[in-house]
mmCIF file of C-alpha atoms in Angstrom:
data_model
loop_
_atom_site.group_PDB
_atom_site.id
_atom_site.type_symbol
_atom_site.label_atom_id
_atom_site.label_comp_id
_atom_site.label_asym_id
_atom_site.label_seq_id
_atom_site.Cartn_x
_atom_site.Cartn_y
_atom_site.Cartn_z
ATOM 1 C CA MET A 244 -20.972 12.528 92.094
ATOM 2 C CA THR A 245 -19.784 9.538 89.969
ATOM 3 C CA LYS A 246 -16.623 11.078 88.859
ATOM 4 C CA LEU A 247 -15.904 12.019 92.493
ATOM 5 C CA LEU A 248 -16.320 8.456 93.552
ATOM 6 C CA LYS A 249 -14.518 7.024 90.607
ATOM 7 C CA ASN A 250 -11.473 9.458 91.556
ATOM 8 C CA ARG A 251 -11.600 8.195 95.178
ATOM 9 C CA LYS A 252 -11.534 4.482 93.912
ATOM 10 C CA ILE A 253 -8.429 5.269 91.907
ATOM 11 C CA LEU A 254 -6.698 7.163 94.865
ATOM 12 C CA ILE A 255 -7.731 4.107 97.228
ATOM 13 C CA LEU A 256 -6.299 1.488 94.699
ATOM 14 C CA GLY A 257 -3.292 3.606 94.356
ATOM 15 C CA CYS A 258 -2.489 3.903 97.897
ATOM 16 C CA ILE A 259 -3.128 0.254 98.372
ATOM 17 C CA LEU A 260 -0.646 -0.551 95.542
ATOM 18 C CA ILE A 261 1.992 1.725 97.164
ATOM 19 C CA VAL A 262 1.695 -0.192 100.726
ATOM 20 C CA VAL A 263 2.007 -3.256 98.888
ATOM 21 C CA PHE A 264 5.044 -2.239 96.913
ATOM 22 C CA VAL A 265 6.401 -0.896 100.226
ATOM 23 C CA VAL A 266 5.736 -4.126 101.827
ATOM 24 C CA ILE A 267 7.406 -6.413 99.211
ATOM 25 C CA VAL A 268 10.492 -4.007 99.241
ATOM 26 C CA LEU A 269 10.846 -4.282 103.065
ATOM 27 C CA ASN A 270 10.071 -8.099 103.049
ATOM 28 C CA LYS A 271 12.074 -9.005 99.840
ATOM 29 C CA ASP A 272 14.415 -11.371 101.610
ATOM 30 C CA ASN A 273 11.689 -13.049 103.475
ATOM 31 C CA ILE A 274 9.565 -13.403 100.392
ATOM 32 C CA LEU A 275 12.692 -14.959 98.397
ATOM 33 C CA LYS A 276 13.422 -17.314 101.548
ATOM 34 C CA THR A 277 9.938 -18.555 101.080
ATOM 35 C CA ILE A 278 10.641 -19.290 97.370
ATOM 36 C CA TYR A 279 13.956 -20.654 97.942
ATOM 37 C CA PRO A 280 13.696 -22.393 101.186
ATOM 38 C CA LYS A 281 16.243 -24.552 103.029
ATOM 39 C CA LYS A 282 14.252 -27.533 103.825
ATOM 40 C CA TYR A 283 15.781 -31.007 105.115
ATOM 41 C CA GLU A 284 18.648 -28.626 106.504
ATOM 42 C CA LYS A 285 19.873 -31.422 108.818
ATOM 43 C CA GLU A 286 20.311 -33.863 106.057
ATOM 44 C CA VAL A 287 21.525 -31.506 103.522
ATOM 45 C CA MET A 288 24.213 -30.335 106.032
ATOM 46 C CA LEU A 289 25.212 -33.637 106.964
ATOM 47 C CA TYR A 290 25.800 -34.846 103.506
ATOM 48 C CA ALA A 291 27.307 -31.569 102.139
ATOM 49 C CA GLU A 292 30.012 -31.646 104.795
ATOM 50 C CA LYS A 293 30.535 -35.497 104.517
ATOM 51 C CA TYR A 294 30.933 -35.324 100.781
ATOM 52 C CA HIS A 295 32.462 -31.942 100.450
ATOM 53 C CA VAL A 296 29.480 -30.405 98.321
ATOM 54 C CA ASP A 297 28.505 -26.936 98.806
ATOM 55 C CA ASP A 298 25.134 -26.892 100.564
ATOM 56 C CA ASN A 299 23.642 -24.139 98.608
ATOM 57 C CA LEU A 300 24.386 -26.305 95.529
ATOM 58 C CA ILE A 301 22.439 -29.056 96.782
ATOM 59 C CA TYR A 302 19.448 -26.784 97.599
ATOM 60 C CA ALA A 303 19.339 -25.539 94.152
ATOM 61 C CA LEU A 304 19.450 -28.935 92.706
ATOM 62 C CA ILE A 305 16.770 -30.157 95.023
ATOM 63 C CA LYS A 306 14.780 -26.972 93.995
ATOM 64 C CA ALA A 307 15.084 -27.754 90.350
ATOM 65 C CA GLU A 308 14.649 -31.545 90.675
ATOM 66 C CA SER A 309 11.461 -31.650 92.992
ATOM 67 C CA ASN A 310 10.980 -28.487 94.491
ATOM 68 C CA PHE A 311 11.456 -30.015 97.961
ATOM 69 C CA ASN A 312 8.669 -32.730 97.310
ATOM 70 C CA ALA A 313 10.118 -35.879 98.719
ATOM 71 C CA GLY A 314 7.396 -37.953 96.990
ATOM 72 C CA ALA A 315 8.147 -36.652 93.520
ATOM 73 C CA THR A 316 8.352 -39.264 90.759
ATOM 74 C CA SER A 317 9.166 -38.084 87.050
ATOM 75 C CA HIS A 318 7.610 -39.386 84.049
ATOM 76 C CA LYS A 319 11.085 -40.948 83.327
ATOM 77 C CA GLY A 320 11.177 -42.798 86.563
ATOM 78 C CA ALA A 321 13.323 -40.557 88.636
ATOM 79 C CA ILE A 322 12.548 -40.701 92.471
ATOM 80 C CA GLY A 323 12.546 -38.419 95.380
ATOM 81 C CA LEU A 324 13.813 -34.966 96.303
ATOM 82 C CA MET A 325 17.027 -35.183 94.059
ATOM 83 C CA GLN A 326 15.010 -37.177 91.491
ATOM 84 C CA LEU A 327 17.465 -40.321 91.126
ATOM 85 C CA MET A 328 17.020 -43.012 88.696
ATOM 86 C CA GLU A 329 16.873 -46.437 90.319
ATOM 87 C CA GLU A 330 19.808 -47.676 88.486
ATOM 88 C CA THR A 331 22.114 -44.651 89.298
ATOM 89 C CA ALA A 332 21.020 -44.919 93.016
ATOM 90 C CA LYS A 333 21.871 -48.678 93.155
ATOM 91 C CA ASP A 334 25.163 -48.056 91.415
ATOM 92 C CA VAL A 335 26.285 -45.216 93.750
ATOM 93 C CA ALA A 336 24.933 -47.008 96.746
ATOM 94 C CA LYS A 337 26.986 -50.245 95.935
ATOM 95 C CA LYS A 338 30.111 -48.325 95.035
ATOM 96 C CA ASN A 339 29.996 -46.169 98.083
ATOM 97 C CA MET A 340 28.652 -48.937 100.574
ATOM 98 C CA LEU A 341 25.539 -46.718 101.258
ATOM 99 C CA GLY A 342 23.345 -49.474 102.433
ATOM 100 C CA LEU A 343 20.383 -49.151 100.243
ATOM 101 C CA GLU A 344 18.012 -52.280 99.857
ATOM 102 C CA ALA A 345 18.241 -52.997 96.054
ATOM 103 C CA GLU A 346 15.012 -54.861 96.250
ATOM 104 C CA ASN A 347 13.032 -52.124 97.822
ATOM 105 C CA ILE A 348 15.133 -49.118 96.115
ATOM 106 C CA LYS A 349 12.024 -47.138 95.042
ATOM 107 C CA ASN A 350 10.730 -46.978 98.724
ATOM 108 C CA GLU A 351 14.407 -46.097 99.984
ATOM 109 C CA LEU A 352 14.701 -43.314 97.571
ATOM 110 C CA LEU A 353 11.323 -41.778 98.871
ATOM 111 C CA ASN A 354 12.967 -41.331 102.180
ATOM 112 C CA PRO A 355 14.565 -37.933 102.323
ATOM 113 C CA GLU A 356 17.428 -38.742 104.253
ATOM 114 C CA LYS A 357 18.442 -41.668 102.093
ATOM 115 C CA ASN A 358 17.839 -39.733 98.954
ATOM 116 C CA ILE A 359 19.852 -36.808 100.075
ATOM 117 C CA ASN A 360 22.700 -39.134 101.004
ATOM 118 C CA VAL A 361 22.858 -40.886 97.555
ATOM 119 C CA GLY A 362 21.927 -37.725 95.551
ATOM 120 C CA THR A 363 24.763 -35.797 97.188
ATOM 121 C CA ARG A 364 27.166 -38.491 97.063
ATOM 122 C CA TYR A 365 26.496 -38.937 93.242
ATOM 123 C CA LEU A 366 27.040 -35.084 92.868
ATOM 124 C CA ALA A 367 30.121 -35.194 94.868
ATOM 125 C CA THR A 368 31.339 -37.791 92.087
ATOM 126 C CA LEU A 369 30.514 -35.935 89.124
ATOM 127 C CA LEU A 370 32.125 -32.729 90.709
ATOM 128 C CA GLU A 371 35.410 -34.781 91.240
ATOM 129 C CA ARG A 372 35.174 -36.285 87.925
ATOM 130 C CA TYR A 373 34.547 -32.844 85.799
ATOM 131 C CA LYS A 374 36.120 -30.343 88.304
ATOM 132 C CA ASN A 375 33.285 -27.592 87.815
ATOM 133 C CA ASN A 376 29.630 -27.243 88.472
ATOM 134 C CA GLU A 377 28.447 -26.772 85.147
ATOM 135 C CA ILE A 378 29.536 -29.983 83.526
ATOM 136 C CA ALA A 379 28.915 -31.937 86.703
ATOM 137 C CA LEU A 380 25.183 -30.594 86.619
ATOM 138 C CA ALA A 381 24.862 -31.561 82.889
ATOM 139 C CA ALA A 382 25.901 -35.069 83.563
ATOM 140 C CA TYR A 383 23.416 -35.127 86.598
ATOM 141 C CA ASN A 384 20.717 -34.504 83.957
ATOM 142 C CA ALA A 385 21.842 -35.840 80.780
ATOM 143 C CA GLY A 386 24.060 -38.686 81.967
ATOM 144 C CA ILE A 387 27.927 -39.227 82.216
ATOM 145 C CA GLY A 388 27.988 -41.171 78.752
ATOM 146 C CA THR A 389 26.183 -38.238 77.089
ATOM 147 C CA VAL A 390 28.435 -35.560 78.602
ATOM 148 C CA ASP A 391 31.580 -37.458 78.018
ATOM 149 C CA ASN A 392 30.665 -37.790 74.287
ATOM 150 C CA TRP A 393 30.002 -34.217 73.813
ATOM 151 C CA ILE A 394 33.330 -32.969 75.396
ATOM 152 C CA GLU A 395 35.000 -35.894 73.204
ATOM 153 C CA LYS A 396 33.349 -34.467 69.923
ATOM 154 C CA GLY A 397 34.132 -30.846 71.140
ATOM 155 C CA ILE A 398 30.535 -29.972 71.365
ATOM 156 C CA ILE A 399 31.284 -28.447 74.773
ATOM 157 C CA ARG A 400 34.324 -28.026 76.721
ATOM 158 C CA ALA A 401 35.329 -29.821 79.899
ATOM 159 C CA ASP A 402 36.041 -26.582 81.893
ATOM 160 C CA GLY A 403 32.216 -25.697 81.523
ATOM 161 C CA SER A 404 33.077 -22.395 79.701
ATOM 162 C CA ASP A 405 30.577 -22.702 76.884
ATOM 163 C CA ILE A 406 27.555 -24.278 78.664
ATOM 164 C CA GLU A 407 25.232 -22.125 76.446
ATOM 165 C CA LYS A 408 26.438 -25.114 73.519
ATOM 166 C CA ILE A 409 24.801 -27.742 75.478
ATOM 167 C CA PRO A 410 22.860 -29.443 72.712
ATOM 168 C CA PHE A 411 19.925 -30.842 74.810
ATOM 169 C CA LYS A 412 17.424 -27.987 75.350
ATOM 170 C CA GLU A 413 16.189 -29.746 78.504
ATOM 171 C CA THR A 414 19.832 -30.067 79.885
ATOM 172 C CA ASN A 415 20.902 -26.469 78.844
ATOM 173 C CA GLN A 416 18.003 -24.998 80.592
ATOM 174 C CA TYR A 417 18.570 -27.190 83.645
ATOM 175 C CA VAL A 418 21.920 -26.320 84.199
ATOM 176 C CA ARG A 419 21.227 -22.575 83.813
ATOM 177 C CA LYS A 420 18.465 -22.691 86.233
ATOM 178 C CA ILE A 421 20.235 -24.541 88.862
ATOM 179 C CA LEU A 422 23.393 -22.024 88.659
ATOM 180 C CA ARG A 423 20.806 -19.019 88.773
ATOM 181 C CA ASP A 424 19.179 -20.544 91.859
ATOM 182 C CA TYR A 425 22.603 -21.256 93.230
ATOM 183 C CA GLU A 426 23.435 -17.711 93.049
ATOM 184 C CA ILE A 427 20.192 -16.719 94.662
ATOM 185 C CA TYR A 428 21.050 -19.192 97.400
ATOM 186 C CA ASN A 429 24.291 -17.793 98.097
ATOM 187 C CA GLU A 430 22.904 -14.248 98.071
ATOM 188 C CA LEU A 431 20.241 -15.214 100.630
ATOM 189 C CA PHE A 432 22.327 -17.673 102.801
ATOM 190 C CA PRO A 433 26.052 -16.737 102.294
#
């Protein structure tokens, strides 16, 4: 009797696993869209269009930086959805007349609309400067001076064709993660 009961439990468990597998396969896109959401769509679309940046690249960057947590603050002091440093945000806002209150910059960057505006403008500046996603993303993470130094010393190429040679492990992984997520966003939301 115990062997029959044991076999029945195994059969039931097997059927449950098959049903779960079928549900996952049939709902793959819905599951992936939950993992890779398009939150703050109004703001992202507005600034993607304004600054000529692919919206899916912005979503991939936000996912990597804050996972869509508008209140995120890093241990290094980066703030908000696009994890901007206060000095970078002040500089971008001043150069582009984006109207951030310098004395209240932290609170300004916690505002999703303002953060996406400044972050997307900064990303657009990097894309204009480096002419490719790979190096622009490396500069977003490691800083312009650092990336310019790597290119000048021949550590990486300006065309982004050898991103595997990015010497900072964090930046190397960061660029790869965003590029992977960017591909996923492009597949889910062409």
